Amino acid sequence: MSHRRRSVKARRKLKGAAATGSLLAAALIALTAAPASAATGIVSPSDGATFTGGSGVGIKAQVDGLLTSGKLMLRRPTEDSFTTVDRGSGTLSYQLPLTGSRAAPNGTYTVRLETGVLVLHGTQGKRTFTVRVPARQPTGLSAEARSPQEVRLQWNRGSEPDLVSYDVLTSDGQAVRTGLSAGRICGSSLCSTTVTAPAGSAGGTVGFTVRAHRSTAPGSSDTVASPRSQSATVNLPGQASPSPSVTASGVSPAPGASASSSAAGASPHPRLQPLSSTSSSPLGLPPIGGSQGNSGSQSFSAPLPELPSEGPGGGEASGPGGAPTSWTAVTGSAQWLKTVAVVLILLLVAAHMGGLRRRHRSRTIGQFRGHSGHAPAVAPASGGTAGGDAGNRRGTRSPKGMRSAMGAYRGRRRRP
């Protein structure tokens, strides 16, 4: 009897477990079917869309289900893997910035949505879109003239991460320099370069503008250009005019100036007065005297070069062929050179005469010593005594010895 009761209870438990399993299976089927509905998936952007402006790209996905969760993932053109930008259930969203210091680079982006129930996960959608935004218009352009042909430009650097180059143009769109690398001419906040103004701009006003370029994708040589910046004008200095040249006949006018205007507007160079013509030089040489009757003073004179005199009537002297001779700064300088040369010659002659006088005096003193009978002191020979040599030297060199020699010489001259 008891065995029969136990078997009835076991059958009832089996029926209850089967009913509970059926209910759980039905609930699980309902829950897993919810993510596959039209309400779950990526909402925006549309697949294959291209964005060329705006402040950003809105990415949105919808996840429905009681026990369902999702992850919104994004892969950038500079990355190889996906990054989770939002997760949870319901509405998932992310804003991709296209402007400012955090602007996204140009290129192709991929969006993916992953959902799961408990431990079951799966991909519910995948889309791609392209960002192709031009560079922002450069700001803060200024121009400064460095010479009649060179101008230095400076402007603010753009904040785009894929900025590659700049172009410099005139206000009317004429290219001055193109393809200037942003990495070479720009710092962290400013860009600057020196350009050559168009031909014929010296002395006038020239306007310049700047245009920026962004890459279309990492590693691509294609670029998208910005609008041109506001124009910056600069006044260029004029070219320096050639100065008039000085010739022997006067001042020649500058190229392009008429002879009449130069003669009327330019004052003539002052004439230099020539030196007066003299027949001899007032310089004299010192007298040369001696025992042989060369006493007295001698003078030396040399004719100075004759200067051109004025012609009859107080006019200028005529040169060869009747052409008038004009004394200007050039001939005045030549006359001074001639005068200096004559003075140098006189100094050389005076030095030569002084040398002759000194030689003559030396010969006279030598003859006087020869008549006195005293030979000059020589070095002592081998075997001689130091006392005798010293006595000879004292006899010839001491003042007393000289007086005795002079007395002997005078006595000999008095003898018949």
PDB file of C-alpha atoms in Angstrom, residues 127-248:
ATOM      1  CA  ARG A 127      27.359  49.808 -41.195  1.00  0.00           C
ATOM      2  CA  THR A 128      30.086  52.007 -42.749  1.00  0.00           C
ATOM      3  CA  PHE A 129      30.230  55.733 -43.475  1.00  0.00           C
ATOM      4  CA  THR A 130      32.854  58.185 -44.807  1.00  0.00           C
ATOM      5  CA  VAL A 131      34.060  61.523 -43.419  1.00  0.00           C
ATOM      6  CA  ARG A 132      35.422  63.963 -46.046  1.00  0.00           C
ATOM      7  CA  VAL A 133      35.465  67.385 -44.416  1.00  0.00           C
ATOM      8  CA  PRO A 134      37.555  70.216 -45.947  1.00  0.00           C
ATOM      9  CA  ALA A 135      40.039  72.136 -43.836  1.00  0.00           C
ATOM     10  CA  ARG A 136      38.773  75.166 -41.979  1.00  0.00           C
ATOM     11  CA  GLN A 137      39.391  78.640 -43.408  1.00  0.00           C
ATOM     12  CA  PRO A 138      42.762  79.965 -42.119  1.00  0.00           C
ATOM     13  CA  THR A 139      42.538  82.969 -39.790  1.00  0.00           C
ATOM     14  CA  GLY A 140      44.805  85.720 -38.492  1.00  0.00           C
ATOM     15  CA  LEU A 141      46.737  86.343 -41.732  1.00  0.00           C
ATOM     16  CA  SER A 142      49.217  89.260 -41.621  1.00  0.00           C
ATOM     17  CA  ALA A 143      51.810  90.487 -44.154  1.00  0.00           C
ATOM     18  CA  GLU A 144      55.068  92.427 -43.658  1.00  0.00           C
ATOM     19  CA  ALA A 145      57.345  93.772 -46.424  1.00  0.00           C
ATOM     20  CA  ARG A 146      60.989  92.773 -46.046  1.00  0.00           C
ATOM     21  CA  SER A 147      62.261  94.244 -49.349  1.00  0.00           C
ATOM     22  CA  PRO A 148      60.822  95.503 -52.658  1.00  0.00           C
ATOM     23  CA  GLN A 149      60.282  91.848 -53.627  1.00  0.00           C
ATOM     24  CA  GLU A 150      60.022  89.799 -50.378  1.00  0.00           C
ATOM     25  CA  VAL A 151      57.006  89.590 -48.044  1.00  0.00           C
ATOM     26  CA  ARG A 152      56.719  87.643 -44.766  1.00  0.00           C
ATOM     27  CA  LEU A 153      53.305  86.092 -44.033  1.00  0.00           C
ATOM     28  CA  GLN A 154      51.986  84.705 -40.739  1.00  0.00           C
ATOM     29  CA  TRP A 155      48.662  83.070 -39.774  1.00  0.00           C
ATOM     30  CA  ASN A 156      47.041  80.717 -37.221  1.00  0.00           C
ATOM     31  CA  ARG A 157      47.472  76.996 -37.664  1.00  0.00           C
ATOM     32  CA  GLY A 158      44.326  74.880 -38.035  1.00  0.00           C
ATOM     33  CA  SER A 159      43.353  72.280 -35.417  1.00  0.00           C
ATOM     34  CA  GLU A 160      42.607  69.437 -37.870  1.00  0.00           C
ATOM     35  CA  PRO A 161      44.620  66.269 -37.116  1.00  0.00           C
ATOM     36  CA  ASP A 162      45.249  65.479 -40.797  1.00  0.00           C
ATOM     37  CA  LEU A 163      46.335  68.954 -42.002  1.00  0.00           C
ATOM     38  CA  VAL A 164      49.033  68.461 -44.642  1.00  0.00           C
ATOM     39  CA  SER A 165      49.835  71.661 -46.582  1.00  0.00           C
ATOM     40  CA  TYR A 166      49.096  75.313 -47.389  1.00  0.00           C
ATOM     41  CA  ASP A 167      48.920  77.421 -50.552  1.00  0.00           C
ATOM     42  CA  VAL A 168      49.767  81.150 -50.787  1.00  0.00           C
ATOM     43  CA  LEU A 169      47.879  83.155 -53.410  1.00  0.00           C
ATOM     44  CA  THR A 170      47.368  86.797 -54.311  1.00  0.00           C
ATOM     45  CA  SER A 171      44.033  88.497 -53.727  1.00  0.00           C
ATOM     46  CA  ASP A 172      43.042  87.896 -57.351  1.00  0.00           C
ATOM     47  CA  GLY A 173      43.770  84.144 -57.100  1.00  0.00           C
ATOM     48  CA  GLN A 174      47.246  84.033 -58.663  1.00  0.00           C
ATOM     49  CA  ALA A 175      49.341  81.248 -57.101  1.00  0.00           C
ATOM     50  CA  VAL A 176      52.506  82.474 -55.371  1.00  0.00           C
ATOM     51  CA  ARG A 177      53.616  79.261 -53.584  1.00  0.00           C
ATOM     52  CA  THR A 178      51.771  75.938 -53.347  1.00  0.00           C
ATOM     53  CA  GLY A 179      52.237  72.736 -51.373  1.00  0.00           C
ATOM     54  CA  LEU A 180      53.952  74.287 -48.356  1.00  0.00           C
ATOM     55  CA  SER A 181      54.285  71.466 -45.822  1.00  0.00           C
ATOM     56  CA  ALA A 182      52.443  72.226 -42.586  1.00  0.00           C
ATOM     57  CA  GLY A 183      55.027  70.266 -40.629  1.00  0.00           C
ATOM     58  CA  ARG A 184      57.847  72.540 -41.879  1.00  0.00           C
ATOM     59  CA  ILE A 185      56.337  76.041 -41.778  1.00  0.00           C
ATOM     60  CA  CYS A 186      54.036  75.641 -38.741  1.00  0.00           C
ATOM     61  CA  GLY A 187      54.619  75.430 -35.031  1.00  0.00           C
ATOM     62  CA  SER A 188      52.098  74.410 -32.411  1.00  0.00           C
ATOM     63  CA  SER A 189      49.876  77.430 -33.060  1.00  0.00           C
ATOM     64  CA  LEU A 190      51.354  79.654 -35.813  1.00  0.00           C
ATOM     65  CA  CYS A 191      52.516  79.242 -39.410  1.00  0.00           C
ATOM     66  CA  SER A 192      54.878  81.622 -41.222  1.00  0.00           C
ATOM     67  CA  THR A 193      56.748  81.809 -44.522  1.00  0.00           C
ATOM     68  CA  THR A 194      58.497  84.323 -46.803  1.00  0.00           C
ATOM     69  CA  VAL A 195      57.304  84.643 -50.397  1.00  0.00           C
ATOM     70  CA  THR A 196      58.350  86.633 -53.457  1.00  0.00           C
ATOM     71  CA  ALA A 197      55.887  89.234 -54.669  1.00  0.00           C
ATOM     72  CA  PRO A 198      54.720  89.077 -58.298  1.00  0.00           C
ATOM     73  CA  ALA A 199      56.932  90.823 -60.844  1.00  0.00           C
ATOM     74  CA  GLY A 200      56.371  94.542 -61.129  1.00  0.00           C
ATOM     75  CA  SER A 201      54.876  94.894 -57.641  1.00  0.00           C
ATOM     76  CA  ALA A 202      57.694  97.053 -56.217  1.00  0.00           C
ATOM     77  CA  GLY A 203      56.413 100.407 -55.047  1.00  0.00           C
ATOM     78  CA  GLY A 204      52.776  99.279 -55.019  1.00  0.00           C
ATOM     79  CA  THR A 205      50.226  97.471 -52.854  1.00  0.00           C
ATOM     80  CA  VAL A 206      49.776  93.683 -53.008  1.00  0.00           C
ATOM     81  CA  GLY A 207      47.186  91.470 -51.261  1.00  0.00           C
ATOM     82  CA  PHE A 208      47.754  87.842 -50.203  1.00  0.00           C
ATOM     83  CA  THR A 209      45.484  84.972 -49.106  1.00  0.00           C
ATOM     84  CA  VAL A 210      46.138  81.471 -47.721  1.00  0.00           C
ATOM     85  CA  ARG A 211      44.413  78.124 -48.380  1.00  0.00           C
ATOM     86  CA  ALA A 212      44.741  74.911 -46.291  1.00  0.00           C
ATOM     87  CA  HIS A 213      44.604  71.240 -47.362  1.00  0.00           C
ATOM     88  CA  ARG A 214      43.487  68.112 -45.449  1.00  0.00           C
ATOM     89  CA  SER A 215      44.116  64.498 -46.387  1.00  0.00           C
ATOM     90  CA  THR A 216      41.054  62.474 -47.483  1.00  0.00           C
ATOM     91  CA  ALA A 217      42.275  59.360 -45.630  1.00  0.00           C
ATOM     92  CA  PRO A 218      45.329  58.224 -43.702  1.00  0.00           C
ATOM     93  CA  GLY A 219      48.165  57.542 -46.144  1.00  0.00           C
ATOM     94  CA  SER A 220      46.320  59.038 -49.114  1.00  0.00           C
ATOM     95  CA  SER A 221      47.810  61.784 -51.326  1.00  0.00           C
ATOM     96  CA  ASP A 222      44.361  63.183 -52.148  1.00  0.00           C
ATOM     97  CA  THR A 223      43.399  66.333 -50.258  1.00  0.00           C
ATOM     98  CA  VAL A 224      40.383  68.564 -49.741  1.00  0.00           C
ATOM     99  CA  ALA A 225      41.043  72.327 -49.669  1.00  0.00           C
ATOM    100  CA  SER A 226      39.615  74.986 -47.418  1.00  0.00           C
ATOM    101  CA  PRO A 227      38.128  78.306 -48.510  1.00  0.00           C
ATOM    102  CA  ARG A 228      40.683  81.077 -48.973  1.00  0.00           C
ATOM    103  CA  SER A 229      41.458  83.243 -45.971  1.00  0.00           C
ATOM    104  CA  GLN A 230      40.748  86.941 -45.674  1.00  0.00           C
ATOM    105  CA  SER A 231      43.147  89.066 -47.725  1.00  0.00           C
ATOM    106  CA  ALA A 232      46.121  90.811 -46.095  1.00  0.00           C
ATOM    107  CA  THR A 233      47.591  93.771 -48.002  1.00  0.00           C
ATOM    108  CA  VAL A 234      51.109  95.213 -47.798  1.00  0.00           C
ATOM    109  CA  ASN A 235      52.802  98.293 -49.293  1.00  0.00           C
ATOM    110  CA  LEU A 236      56.066  97.353 -50.998  1.00  0.00           C
ATOM    111  CA  PRO A 237      58.948  99.875 -51.074  1.00  0.00           C
ATOM    112  CA  GLY A 238      60.157 101.095 -54.460  1.00  0.00           C
ATOM    113  CA  GLN A 239      63.378 100.083 -56.141  1.00  0.00           C
ATOM    114  CA  ALA A 240      66.368 102.347 -55.406  1.00  0.00           C
ATOM    115  CA  SER A 241      67.067 104.696 -58.363  1.00  0.00           C
ATOM    116  CA  PRO A 242      70.654 104.709 -59.756  1.00  0.00           C
ATOM    117  CA  SER A 243      72.761 107.678 -58.624  1.00  0.00           C
ATOM    118  CA  PRO A 244      74.361 110.060 -61.187  1.00  0.00           C
ATOM    119  CA  SER A 245      77.982 109.331 -62.096  1.00  0.00           C
ATOM    120  CA  VAL A 246      80.871 111.789 -61.834  1.00  0.00           C
ATOM    121  CA  THR A 247      83.062 112.235 -64.941  1.00  0.00           C
ATOM    122  CA  ALA A 248      85.998 114.508 -65.803  1.00  0.00           C
TER     123      ALA A 248
END
